[in-house]
XYZ file of C-alpha atoms in Angstrom:
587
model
C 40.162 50.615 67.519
C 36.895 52.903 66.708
C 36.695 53.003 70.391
C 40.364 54.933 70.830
C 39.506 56.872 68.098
C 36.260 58.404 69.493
C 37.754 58.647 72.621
C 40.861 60.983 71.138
C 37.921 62.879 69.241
C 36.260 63.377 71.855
C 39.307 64.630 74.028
C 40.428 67.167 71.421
C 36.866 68.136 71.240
C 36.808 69.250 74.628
C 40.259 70.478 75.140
C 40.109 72.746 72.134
C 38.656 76.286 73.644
C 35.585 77.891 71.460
C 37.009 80.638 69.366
C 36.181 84.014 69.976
C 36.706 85.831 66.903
C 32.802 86.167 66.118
C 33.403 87.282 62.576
C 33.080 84.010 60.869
C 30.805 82.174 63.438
C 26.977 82.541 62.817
C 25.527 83.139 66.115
C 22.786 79.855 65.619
C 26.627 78.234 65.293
C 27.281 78.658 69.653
C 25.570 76.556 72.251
C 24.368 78.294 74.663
C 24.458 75.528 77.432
C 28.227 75.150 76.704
C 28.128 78.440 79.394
C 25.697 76.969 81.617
C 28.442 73.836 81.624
C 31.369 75.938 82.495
C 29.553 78.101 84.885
C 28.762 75.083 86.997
C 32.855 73.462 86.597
C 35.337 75.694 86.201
C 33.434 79.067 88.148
C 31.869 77.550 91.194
C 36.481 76.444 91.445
C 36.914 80.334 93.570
C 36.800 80.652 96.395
C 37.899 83.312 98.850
C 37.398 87.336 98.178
C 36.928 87.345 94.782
C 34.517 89.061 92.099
C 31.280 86.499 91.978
C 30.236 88.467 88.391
C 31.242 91.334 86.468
C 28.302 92.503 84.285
C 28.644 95.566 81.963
C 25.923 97.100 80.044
C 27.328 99.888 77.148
C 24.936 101.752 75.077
C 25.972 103.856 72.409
C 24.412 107.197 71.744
C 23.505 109.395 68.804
C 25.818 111.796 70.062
C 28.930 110.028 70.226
C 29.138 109.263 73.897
C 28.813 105.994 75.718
C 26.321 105.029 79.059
C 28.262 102.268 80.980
C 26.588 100.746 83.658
C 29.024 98.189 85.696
C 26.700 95.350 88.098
C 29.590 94.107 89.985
C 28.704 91.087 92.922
C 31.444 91.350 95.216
C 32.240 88.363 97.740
C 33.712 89.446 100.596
C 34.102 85.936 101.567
C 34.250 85.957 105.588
C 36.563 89.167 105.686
C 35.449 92.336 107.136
C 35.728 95.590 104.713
C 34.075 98.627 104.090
C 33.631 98.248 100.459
C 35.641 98.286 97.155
C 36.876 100.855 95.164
C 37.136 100.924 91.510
C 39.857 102.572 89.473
C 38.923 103.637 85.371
C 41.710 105.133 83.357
C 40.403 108.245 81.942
C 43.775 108.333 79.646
C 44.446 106.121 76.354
C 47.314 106.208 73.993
C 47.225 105.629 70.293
C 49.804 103.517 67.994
C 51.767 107.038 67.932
C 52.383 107.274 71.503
C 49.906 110.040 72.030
C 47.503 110.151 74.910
C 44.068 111.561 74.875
C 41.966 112.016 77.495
C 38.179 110.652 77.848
C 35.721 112.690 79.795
C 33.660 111.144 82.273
C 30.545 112.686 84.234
C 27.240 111.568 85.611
C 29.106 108.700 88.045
C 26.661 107.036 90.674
C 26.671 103.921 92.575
C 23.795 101.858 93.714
C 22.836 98.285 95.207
C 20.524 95.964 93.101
C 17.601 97.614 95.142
C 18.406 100.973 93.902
C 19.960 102.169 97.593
C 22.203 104.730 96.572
C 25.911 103.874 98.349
C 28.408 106.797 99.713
C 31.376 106.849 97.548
C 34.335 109.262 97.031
C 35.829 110.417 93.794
C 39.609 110.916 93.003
C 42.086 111.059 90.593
C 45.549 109.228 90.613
C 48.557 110.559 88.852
C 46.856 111.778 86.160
C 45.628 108.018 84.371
C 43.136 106.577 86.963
C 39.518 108.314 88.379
C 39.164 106.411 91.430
C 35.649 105.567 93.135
C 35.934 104.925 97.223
C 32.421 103.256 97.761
C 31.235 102.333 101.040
C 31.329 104.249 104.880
C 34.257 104.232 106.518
C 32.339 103.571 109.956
C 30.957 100.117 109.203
C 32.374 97.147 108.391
C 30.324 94.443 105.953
C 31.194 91.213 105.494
C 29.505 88.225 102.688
C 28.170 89.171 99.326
C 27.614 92.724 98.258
C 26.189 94.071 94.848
C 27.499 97.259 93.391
C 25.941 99.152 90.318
C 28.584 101.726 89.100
C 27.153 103.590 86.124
C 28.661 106.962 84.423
C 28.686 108.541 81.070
C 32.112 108.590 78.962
C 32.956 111.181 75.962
C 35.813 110.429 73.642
C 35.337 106.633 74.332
C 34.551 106.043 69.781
C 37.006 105.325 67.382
C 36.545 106.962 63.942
C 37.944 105.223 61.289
C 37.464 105.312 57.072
C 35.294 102.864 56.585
C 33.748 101.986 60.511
C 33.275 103.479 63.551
C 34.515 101.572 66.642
C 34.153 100.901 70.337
C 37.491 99.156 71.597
C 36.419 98.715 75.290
C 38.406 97.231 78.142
C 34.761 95.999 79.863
C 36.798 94.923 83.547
C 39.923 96.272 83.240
C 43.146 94.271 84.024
C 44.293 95.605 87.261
C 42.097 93.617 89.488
C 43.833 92.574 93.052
C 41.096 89.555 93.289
C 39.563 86.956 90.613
C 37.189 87.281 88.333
C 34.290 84.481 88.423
C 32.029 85.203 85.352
C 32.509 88.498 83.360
C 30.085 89.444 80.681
C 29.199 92.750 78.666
C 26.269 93.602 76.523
C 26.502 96.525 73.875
C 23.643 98.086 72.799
C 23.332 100.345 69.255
C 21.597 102.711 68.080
C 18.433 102.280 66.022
C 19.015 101.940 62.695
C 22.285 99.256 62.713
C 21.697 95.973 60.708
C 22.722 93.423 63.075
C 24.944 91.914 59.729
C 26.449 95.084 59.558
C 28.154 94.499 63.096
C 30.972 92.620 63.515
C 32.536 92.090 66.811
C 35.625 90.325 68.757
C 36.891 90.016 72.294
C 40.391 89.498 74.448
C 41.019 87.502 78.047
C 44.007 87.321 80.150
C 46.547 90.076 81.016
C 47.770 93.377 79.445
C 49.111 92.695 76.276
C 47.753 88.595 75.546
C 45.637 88.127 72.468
C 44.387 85.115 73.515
C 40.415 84.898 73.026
C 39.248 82.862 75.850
C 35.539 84.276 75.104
C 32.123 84.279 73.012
C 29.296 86.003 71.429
C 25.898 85.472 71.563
C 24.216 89.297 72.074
C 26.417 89.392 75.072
C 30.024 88.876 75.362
C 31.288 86.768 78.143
C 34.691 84.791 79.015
C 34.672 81.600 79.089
C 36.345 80.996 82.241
C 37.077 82.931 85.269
C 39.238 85.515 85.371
C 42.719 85.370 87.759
C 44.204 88.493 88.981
C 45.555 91.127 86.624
C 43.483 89.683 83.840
C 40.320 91.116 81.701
C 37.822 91.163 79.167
C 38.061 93.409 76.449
C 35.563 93.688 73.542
C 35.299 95.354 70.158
C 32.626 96.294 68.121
C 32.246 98.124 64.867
C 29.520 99.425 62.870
C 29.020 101.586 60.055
C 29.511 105.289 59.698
C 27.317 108.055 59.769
C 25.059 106.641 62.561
C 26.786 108.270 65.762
C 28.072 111.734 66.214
C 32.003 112.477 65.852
C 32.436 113.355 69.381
C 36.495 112.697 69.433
C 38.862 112.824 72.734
C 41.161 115.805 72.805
C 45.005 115.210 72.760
C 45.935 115.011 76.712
C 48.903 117.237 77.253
C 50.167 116.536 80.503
C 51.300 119.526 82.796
C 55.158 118.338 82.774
C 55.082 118.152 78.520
C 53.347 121.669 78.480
C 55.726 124.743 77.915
C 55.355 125.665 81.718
C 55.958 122.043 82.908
C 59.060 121.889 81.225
C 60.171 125.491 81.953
C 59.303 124.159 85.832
C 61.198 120.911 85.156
C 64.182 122.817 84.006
C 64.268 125.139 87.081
C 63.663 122.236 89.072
C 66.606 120.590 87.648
C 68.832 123.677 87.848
C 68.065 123.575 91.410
C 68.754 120.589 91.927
C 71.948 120.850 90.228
C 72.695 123.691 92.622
C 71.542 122.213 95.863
C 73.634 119.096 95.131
C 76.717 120.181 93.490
C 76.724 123.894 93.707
C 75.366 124.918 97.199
C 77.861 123.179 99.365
C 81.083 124.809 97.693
C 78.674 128.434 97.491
C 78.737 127.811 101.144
C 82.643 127.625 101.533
C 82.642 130.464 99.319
C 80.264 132.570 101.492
C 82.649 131.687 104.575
C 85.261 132.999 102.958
C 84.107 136.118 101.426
C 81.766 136.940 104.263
C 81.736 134.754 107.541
C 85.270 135.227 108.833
C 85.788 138.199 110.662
C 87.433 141.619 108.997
C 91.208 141.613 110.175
C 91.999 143.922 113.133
C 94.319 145.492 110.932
C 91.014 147.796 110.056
C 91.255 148.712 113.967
C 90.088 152.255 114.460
C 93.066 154.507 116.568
C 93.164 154.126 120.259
C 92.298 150.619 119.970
C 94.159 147.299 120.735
C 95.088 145.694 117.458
C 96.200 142.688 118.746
C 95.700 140.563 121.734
C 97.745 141.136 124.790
C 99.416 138.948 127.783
C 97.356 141.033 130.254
C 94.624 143.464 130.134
C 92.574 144.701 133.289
C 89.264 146.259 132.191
C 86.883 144.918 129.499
C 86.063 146.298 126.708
C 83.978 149.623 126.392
C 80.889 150.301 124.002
C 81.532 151.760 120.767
C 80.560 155.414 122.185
C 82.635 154.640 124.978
C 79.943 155.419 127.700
C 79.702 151.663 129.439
C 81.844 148.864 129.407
C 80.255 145.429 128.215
C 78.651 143.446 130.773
C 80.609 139.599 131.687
C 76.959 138.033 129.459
C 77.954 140.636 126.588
C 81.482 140.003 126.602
C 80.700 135.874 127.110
C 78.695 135.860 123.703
C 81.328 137.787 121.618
C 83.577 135.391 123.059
C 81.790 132.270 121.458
C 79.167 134.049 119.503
C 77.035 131.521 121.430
C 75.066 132.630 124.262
C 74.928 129.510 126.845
C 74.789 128.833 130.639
C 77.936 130.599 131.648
C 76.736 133.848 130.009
C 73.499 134.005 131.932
C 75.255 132.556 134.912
C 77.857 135.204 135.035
C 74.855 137.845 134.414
C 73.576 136.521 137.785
C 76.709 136.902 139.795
C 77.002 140.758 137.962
C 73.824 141.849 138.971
C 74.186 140.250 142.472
C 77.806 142.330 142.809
C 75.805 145.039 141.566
C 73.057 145.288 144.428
C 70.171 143.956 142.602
C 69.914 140.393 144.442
C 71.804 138.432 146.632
C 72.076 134.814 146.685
C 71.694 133.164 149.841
C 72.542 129.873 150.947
C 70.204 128.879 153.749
C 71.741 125.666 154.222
C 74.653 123.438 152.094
C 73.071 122.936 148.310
C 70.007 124.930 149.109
C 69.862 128.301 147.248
C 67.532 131.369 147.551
C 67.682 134.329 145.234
C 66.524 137.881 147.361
C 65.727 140.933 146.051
C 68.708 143.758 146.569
C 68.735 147.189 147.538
C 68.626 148.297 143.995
C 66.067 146.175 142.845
C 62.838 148.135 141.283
C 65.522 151.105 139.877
C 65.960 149.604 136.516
C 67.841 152.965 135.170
C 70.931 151.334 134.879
C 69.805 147.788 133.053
C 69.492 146.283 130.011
C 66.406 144.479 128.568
C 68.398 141.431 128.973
C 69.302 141.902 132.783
C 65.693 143.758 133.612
C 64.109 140.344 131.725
C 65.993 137.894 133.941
C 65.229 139.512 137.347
C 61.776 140.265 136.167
C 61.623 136.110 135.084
C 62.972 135.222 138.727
C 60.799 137.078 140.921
C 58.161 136.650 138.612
C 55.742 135.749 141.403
C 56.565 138.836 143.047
C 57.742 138.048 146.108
C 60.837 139.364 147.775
C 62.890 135.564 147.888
C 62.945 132.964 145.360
C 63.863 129.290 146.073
C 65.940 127.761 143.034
C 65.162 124.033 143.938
C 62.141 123.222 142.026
C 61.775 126.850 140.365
C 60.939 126.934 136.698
C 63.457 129.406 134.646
C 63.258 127.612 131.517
C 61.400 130.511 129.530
C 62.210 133.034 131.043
C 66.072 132.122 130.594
C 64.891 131.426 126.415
C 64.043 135.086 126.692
C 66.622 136.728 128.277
C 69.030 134.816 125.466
C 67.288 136.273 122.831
C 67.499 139.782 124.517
C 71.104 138.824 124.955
C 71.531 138.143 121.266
C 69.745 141.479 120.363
C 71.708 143.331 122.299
C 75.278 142.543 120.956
C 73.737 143.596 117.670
C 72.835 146.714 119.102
C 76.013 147.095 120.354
C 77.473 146.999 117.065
C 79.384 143.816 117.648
C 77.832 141.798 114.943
C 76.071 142.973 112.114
C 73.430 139.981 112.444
C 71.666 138.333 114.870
C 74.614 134.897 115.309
C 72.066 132.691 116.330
C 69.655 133.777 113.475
C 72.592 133.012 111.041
C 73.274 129.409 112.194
C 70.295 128.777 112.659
C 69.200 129.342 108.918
C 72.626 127.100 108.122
C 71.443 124.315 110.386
C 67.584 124.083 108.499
C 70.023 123.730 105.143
C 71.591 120.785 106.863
C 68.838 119.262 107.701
C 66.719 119.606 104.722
C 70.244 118.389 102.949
C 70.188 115.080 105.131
C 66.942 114.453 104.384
C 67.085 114.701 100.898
C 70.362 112.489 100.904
C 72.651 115.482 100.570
C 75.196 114.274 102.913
C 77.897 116.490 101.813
C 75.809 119.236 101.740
C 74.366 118.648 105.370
C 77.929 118.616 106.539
C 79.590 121.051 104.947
C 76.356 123.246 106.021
C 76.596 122.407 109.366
C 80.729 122.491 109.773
C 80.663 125.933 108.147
C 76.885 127.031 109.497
C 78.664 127.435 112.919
C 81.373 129.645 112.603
C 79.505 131.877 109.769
C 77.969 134.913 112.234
C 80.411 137.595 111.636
C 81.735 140.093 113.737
C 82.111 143.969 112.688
C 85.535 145.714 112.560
C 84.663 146.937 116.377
C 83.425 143.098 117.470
C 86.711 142.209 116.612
C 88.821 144.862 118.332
C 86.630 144.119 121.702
C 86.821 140.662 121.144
C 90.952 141.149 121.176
C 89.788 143.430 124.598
C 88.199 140.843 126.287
C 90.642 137.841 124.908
C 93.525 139.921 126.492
C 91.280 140.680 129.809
C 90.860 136.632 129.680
C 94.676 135.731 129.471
C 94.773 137.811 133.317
C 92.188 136.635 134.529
C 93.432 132.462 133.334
C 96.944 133.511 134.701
C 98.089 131.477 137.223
C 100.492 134.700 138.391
C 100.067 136.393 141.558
C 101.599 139.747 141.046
C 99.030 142.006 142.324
C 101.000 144.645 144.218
C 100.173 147.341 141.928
C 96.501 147.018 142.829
C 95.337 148.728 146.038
C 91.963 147.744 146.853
C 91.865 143.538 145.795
C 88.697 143.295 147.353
C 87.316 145.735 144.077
C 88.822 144.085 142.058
C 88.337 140.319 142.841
C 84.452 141.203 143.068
C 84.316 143.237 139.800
C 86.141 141.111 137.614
C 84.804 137.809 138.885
C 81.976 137.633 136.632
C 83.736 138.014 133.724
C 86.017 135.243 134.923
C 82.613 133.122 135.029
C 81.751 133.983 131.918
C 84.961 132.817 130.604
C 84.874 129.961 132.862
C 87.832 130.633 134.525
C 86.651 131.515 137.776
C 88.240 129.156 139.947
C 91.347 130.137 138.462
C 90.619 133.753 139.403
C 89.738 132.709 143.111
C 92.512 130.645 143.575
C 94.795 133.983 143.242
C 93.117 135.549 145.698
C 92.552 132.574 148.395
C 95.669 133.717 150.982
C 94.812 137.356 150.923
C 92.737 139.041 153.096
C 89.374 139.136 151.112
C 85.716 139.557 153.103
C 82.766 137.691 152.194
C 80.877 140.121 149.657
C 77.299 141.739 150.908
C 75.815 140.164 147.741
C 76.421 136.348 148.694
C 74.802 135.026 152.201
C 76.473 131.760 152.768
C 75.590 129.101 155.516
C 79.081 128.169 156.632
C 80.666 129.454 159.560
C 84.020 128.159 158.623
C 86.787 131.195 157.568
C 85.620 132.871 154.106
C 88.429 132.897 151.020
C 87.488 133.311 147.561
C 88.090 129.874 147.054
C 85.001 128.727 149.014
C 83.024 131.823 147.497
C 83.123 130.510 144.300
C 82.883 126.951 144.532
C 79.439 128.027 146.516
C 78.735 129.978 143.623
C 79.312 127.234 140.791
C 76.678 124.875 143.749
C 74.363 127.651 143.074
C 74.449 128.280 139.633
C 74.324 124.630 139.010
C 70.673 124.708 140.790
C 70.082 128.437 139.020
C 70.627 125.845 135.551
C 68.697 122.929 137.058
C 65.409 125.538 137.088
C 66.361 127.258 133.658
C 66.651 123.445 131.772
C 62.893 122.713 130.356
C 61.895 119.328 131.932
C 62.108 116.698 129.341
C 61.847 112.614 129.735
C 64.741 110.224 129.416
C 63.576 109.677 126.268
C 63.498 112.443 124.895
C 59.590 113.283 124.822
C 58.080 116.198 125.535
C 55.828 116.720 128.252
C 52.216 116.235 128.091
C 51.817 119.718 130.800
C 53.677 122.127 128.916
C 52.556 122.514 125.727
C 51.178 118.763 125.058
C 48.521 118.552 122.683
C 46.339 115.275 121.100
C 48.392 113.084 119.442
C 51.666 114.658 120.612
C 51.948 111.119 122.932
C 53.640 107.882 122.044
C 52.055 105.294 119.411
C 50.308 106.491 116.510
C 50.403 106.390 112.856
C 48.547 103.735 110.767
C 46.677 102.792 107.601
C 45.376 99.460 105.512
C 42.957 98.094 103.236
C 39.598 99.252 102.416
C-alpha cells in the first residue's frame, strides 16, 4: 500500500509543471538542475530546421529606452539556405484599441566571433521591421549563430504605482521550433532586487499558460513548437528610468488625408463599377453616333442613292478622295483593302506597275511618275517611299518586309481623314483609348464594364456633318460599283472608267463584282499591270491577278510572328523577352 502511494506521489510530482508566476516563489525555492534535466529529455526531442536556442539579453536604461541583444543558434539541419530573417513588430495596441508605435535604431547583426553579417532592412504593412540576414550568393548549410542587437524607444510601461517592461522576448510567429528560449533583464543601479517582481507566458498568441521559470534569467521550460513564445514581465519602482513614452501611431488610411483618399478611392470605384459602363452608353449616344445628314450643307446628297459614278470630293472641292480615303470612312477602320486599293491607285496612276514575272511571283517597278511627288499625299509618298526603300528601281514582294512601313502609312492614313475634315478625331485613337478601359475593366473583374467598353469602344469615332454626307457619296458610288447590272451604254470610253473606278471597288471589296461587268467587252490590259500570261486579257483575269498580288503585297506587310504567338527574338527581342521565366522561394 505505501508503495502505490509513493508511486502516485511521485507521478503527480512530476507531471505537475513548475509554476511560473515568480511572485510568491523565493528564488533559493527553484532547482536549478530541474533545467539541466529537461534540457537533456524533452530539448535534445527536435530535430530538423529548427531554432537550437533563443537567448535575449534586455537592459534597461536611465533614459527610458531598452538595449536588446537577440543570440539566436539557428540549425539549418542538412538544408541549404542563405540565412534567416527576423520580423519585430514596431506597433502595439493598448486595452483601448489604440496603437502606438516603438522606435527602433542602432540594428546590427553579428556571429558569436563578432563577424559582422550582410543583412537588409524593411518594413511590412506598417506592423513588422523585417531583417534579411545573410548573401544571397551563397548557400550555408548546419548550425549558424546570429547576434541581432538594436535599441527600442517607447518599449516602458508607466503606470501609478510601477513602471513596466511587458516584453514578447521570441515573438510568436516563428515558422520553425523553438529548442531552449531564455531572456535575462538587466536594471538599472539602484533597484532592490525585492522591489522586482516578475512573471512570464509560453505557447501561442493569446494562452496564459506559464510553462516557464525564474532564476535571474527567464527561460521555458520546454521547447517551443511553431507559432509559440516567451513573453516576460517585469516591474520595478518609479522614478528610476526616464518617461520616454511611444507616440499614438496614426496610420496613413485613419489620418484626415487617408480617409479623404479612401473616400475618392471609393467614389471611384463606385464609378468605374456601376457608373462608367452606363456613362459609356451615354457618351455613344450623345456623342459617338454620327450627326444626321439632315444637317447636309446645299448641293450635297442627303441620302444614299441606287447609283452614283464619282466619289466623293474634298470639302473645298479641289480633289476627290482617294479609294484608301474613301475605304476608311467606309469602316472608320483602316485595314488591308485600304492600303491594297492605294496600291492599285497609284499603279493606275503611273507611279509603279506591278509585274508578274511568272504565275504567283510579283515585282513592284518604279513608274514614269515616280520621284514627282506634287500630286501625293504623305500617306501614298510613305508607302512608295517604304517599298523601294532600298532604292532600287524593282522590288520583289516574296520575302520583302512591309510590315512597318505599312504601320506607317496607316497612321498617315488615319491623319489624313482628319485633315480632311471627315472625323473630328483620330478613329483609331478613340477606340483605342475604349479598348485600354476594357482591358483594365477585365482585369479588375469588371466584366460588364470590359464589354460594354469594348461593344460600344468600336463604333464611338464620330464622323463630322461632311464625313457623313461623303460617306452617303461613296455608299451610293458602292451600290454601282456591287451592281450586278450591265447598263453601260451611256459611258463612252469603259476602258476609263473600269481602270479609274477599280480601286475603289477594291477598297470596298467588290472588285470582282466590278470586273465581272466588264469581262465580254472589249477592255486592253492596262500599262500599269505586266502580267505573265499569254492567254486573251478580260478584266476578269486582271483582277483575280491582282487579288494573287496583293495577297503577296499582305504576306510582306504582316510582321512575322510564331505559331504561338511569340515575338521574335530579331526584331525587337530583348533579355528575358524568351520563353520560361519567373520564379521565387525561401530564404
Amino acid at each position: 500500500m505505501k508503495k502505490i502511494v509513493f508511486g502516485l506521489l511521485l507521478f503527480f510530482a512530476l507531471t505537475i509543471p513548475v509554476s511560473a508566476q515568480i511572485d510568491d516563489i523565493q528564488p533559493d525555492a527553484i532547482n536549478v538542475n530541474q533545467f539541466v534535466d529537461n534540457e537533456t529529455t524533452s530539448y535534445t526531442q527536435i530535430t530538423g530546421e529548427h531554432v537550437k536556442s533563443f537567448d535575449s539579453n534586455i537592459v534597461i536604461n536611465k533614459d527610458g529606452t531598452i538595449d536588446v541583444k537577440e543570440k539566436i543558434i539557428y540549425n539549418f539541419d542538412s538544408l541549404q539556405k542563405h540565412g534567416i530573417y527576423r520580423e519585430i513588430p514596431y506597433i502595439k495596441t493598448n486595452q483601448d484599441g489604440k496603437k502606438y508605435e516603438l522606435k527602433f535604431n542602432n540594428f546590427s547583426v553579428t556571429d558569436e566571433n563578432g563577424r559582422s553579417y550582410t543583412f537588409v532592412k524593411s518594413w511590412i504593412n506598417e506592423e513588422f521591421i523585417r531583417l534579411k540576414i545573410g548573401d544571397a550568393d551563397k548557400l550555408i548549410t548546419g548550425i549558424h549563430t546570429y547576434i541581432i542587437s538594436y535599441k527600442v524607444s517607447g518599449a516602458l510601461t508607466y503606470f501609478s504605482d510601477h513602471d513596466e517592461l511587458y516584453w514578447n522576448a521570441t515573438g510568436n510567429q516563428w515558422t520553425v521550433p523553438i529548442a531552449v528560449s531564455t531572456s535575462e533583464v538587466v536594471f538599472p543601479a539602484g533597484i532592490k532586487k525585492e522591489d522586482i517582481k516578475t512573471a512570464c507566458y509560453t505557447g501561442v498568441s493569446g494562452s496564459k499558460v506559464s510553462d516557464c521559470s525564474y532564476l535571474d534569467t527567464f527561460k521555458s521550460n520546454r521547447a517551443l513548437l511553431v507559432g509559440e513564445g516567451l513573453t516576460i514581465v517585469v516591474s520595478f519602482p518609479k522614478n528610476v528610468v526616464a518617461v520616454l513614452e511611444p507616440k499614438e501611431f496614426v496610420s496613413f488610411w485613419d489620418s484626415f488625408i487617408g480617409k479623404l483618399v479612401m473616400g475618392l478611392m471609393g467614389f471611384i470605384g463606385l464609378m468605374w463599377y456601376a457608373g462608367l459602363p452606363f456613362y459609356i452608353i451615354y457618351r455613344w449616344i450623345r456623342y459617338g453616333r454620327d450627326p444626321s445628314t439632315r444637317f447636309a450643307r446645299s448641293g450635297q446628297v442627303p441620302g444614299i442613292v441606287s447609283a452614283w459614278f464619282d466619289p466623293p470630293k474634298t470639302q473645298d472641292g479641289k480633289r476627290f478622295l482617294t479609294p484608301g480615303e474613301v475605304g476608311t470612312l467606309g469602316d472608320e477602320t483602316v485595314d488591308m483593302k485600304d492600303i491594297s486599293a492605294t496600291v492599285v491607285d497609284l499603279a493606275r496612276r503611273g507611279y509603279l506597275v506591278i509585274d508578274e514575272k511568272s504565275k504567283g511571283d510579283f515585282y513592284f517597278l518604279k513608274g514614269k511618275k515616280f520621284g514627282s511627288n506634287g500630286g501625293l499625299l504623305s500617306f501614298e509618298k510613305k508607302l512608295l517611299d517604304g517599298i523601294f526603300n532600298t532604292g532600287d528601281d524593282i522590288v520583289k514582294l516574296k520575302g520583302k518586309n512591309l510590315s512597318v512601313a505599312v504601320s506607317e502609312v496607316k497612321n498617315k492614313l488615319y491623319q489624313q481623314v482628319v485633315e480632311d475634315k471627315l472625323f473630328d478625331k483620330n478613329p483609331e485613337t478613340t477606340r483605342t483609348g475604349y479598348y485600354v478601359v476594357a482591358g483594365i475593366a477585365l482585369f479588375t473583374g469588371n466584366f460588364f464594364l470590359a464589354i460594354v467598353a469594348f461593344l460600344f469602344g468600336r463604333v464611338m469615332p464620330r464622323k463630322t456633318v461632311f464625313g457623313v454626307e461623303a460617306k452617303n457619296v461613296s455608299s451610293s458610288l458602292k451600290n454601282f460599283l456591287g451592281s450586278q447590272q450591265r447598263q453601260l451604254e451611256f459611258q463612252a470610253d469603259k476602258q476609263m472608267m473600269f481602270e479609274r473606278l477599280l480601286p475603289f471597288a477594291v477598297a470596298f471589296g467588290v472588285e470582282r463584282i466590278w470586273a465581272k461587268r466588264f469581262e465580254s467587252l472589249n477592255i486592253t490590259q492596262p500599262n500599269w499591270y505586266h502580267s505573265y500570261s499569254s492567254t486573251n486579257f478580260n478584266s476578269y483575269l486582271l483582277v483575280n491577278s491582282l487579288n494573287s498580288s496583293m495577297k503577296s503585297f499582305a504576306t510582306a506587310a504582316t510582321p512575322v510572328r510564331s505559331s504561338t504567338g511569340h515575338s521574335s527574338g530579331f526584331s525587337g527581342g530583348f533579355s528575358g523577352g524568351g520563353g520560361g521565366g519567373g520564379g521565387g522561394g525561401s530564404w
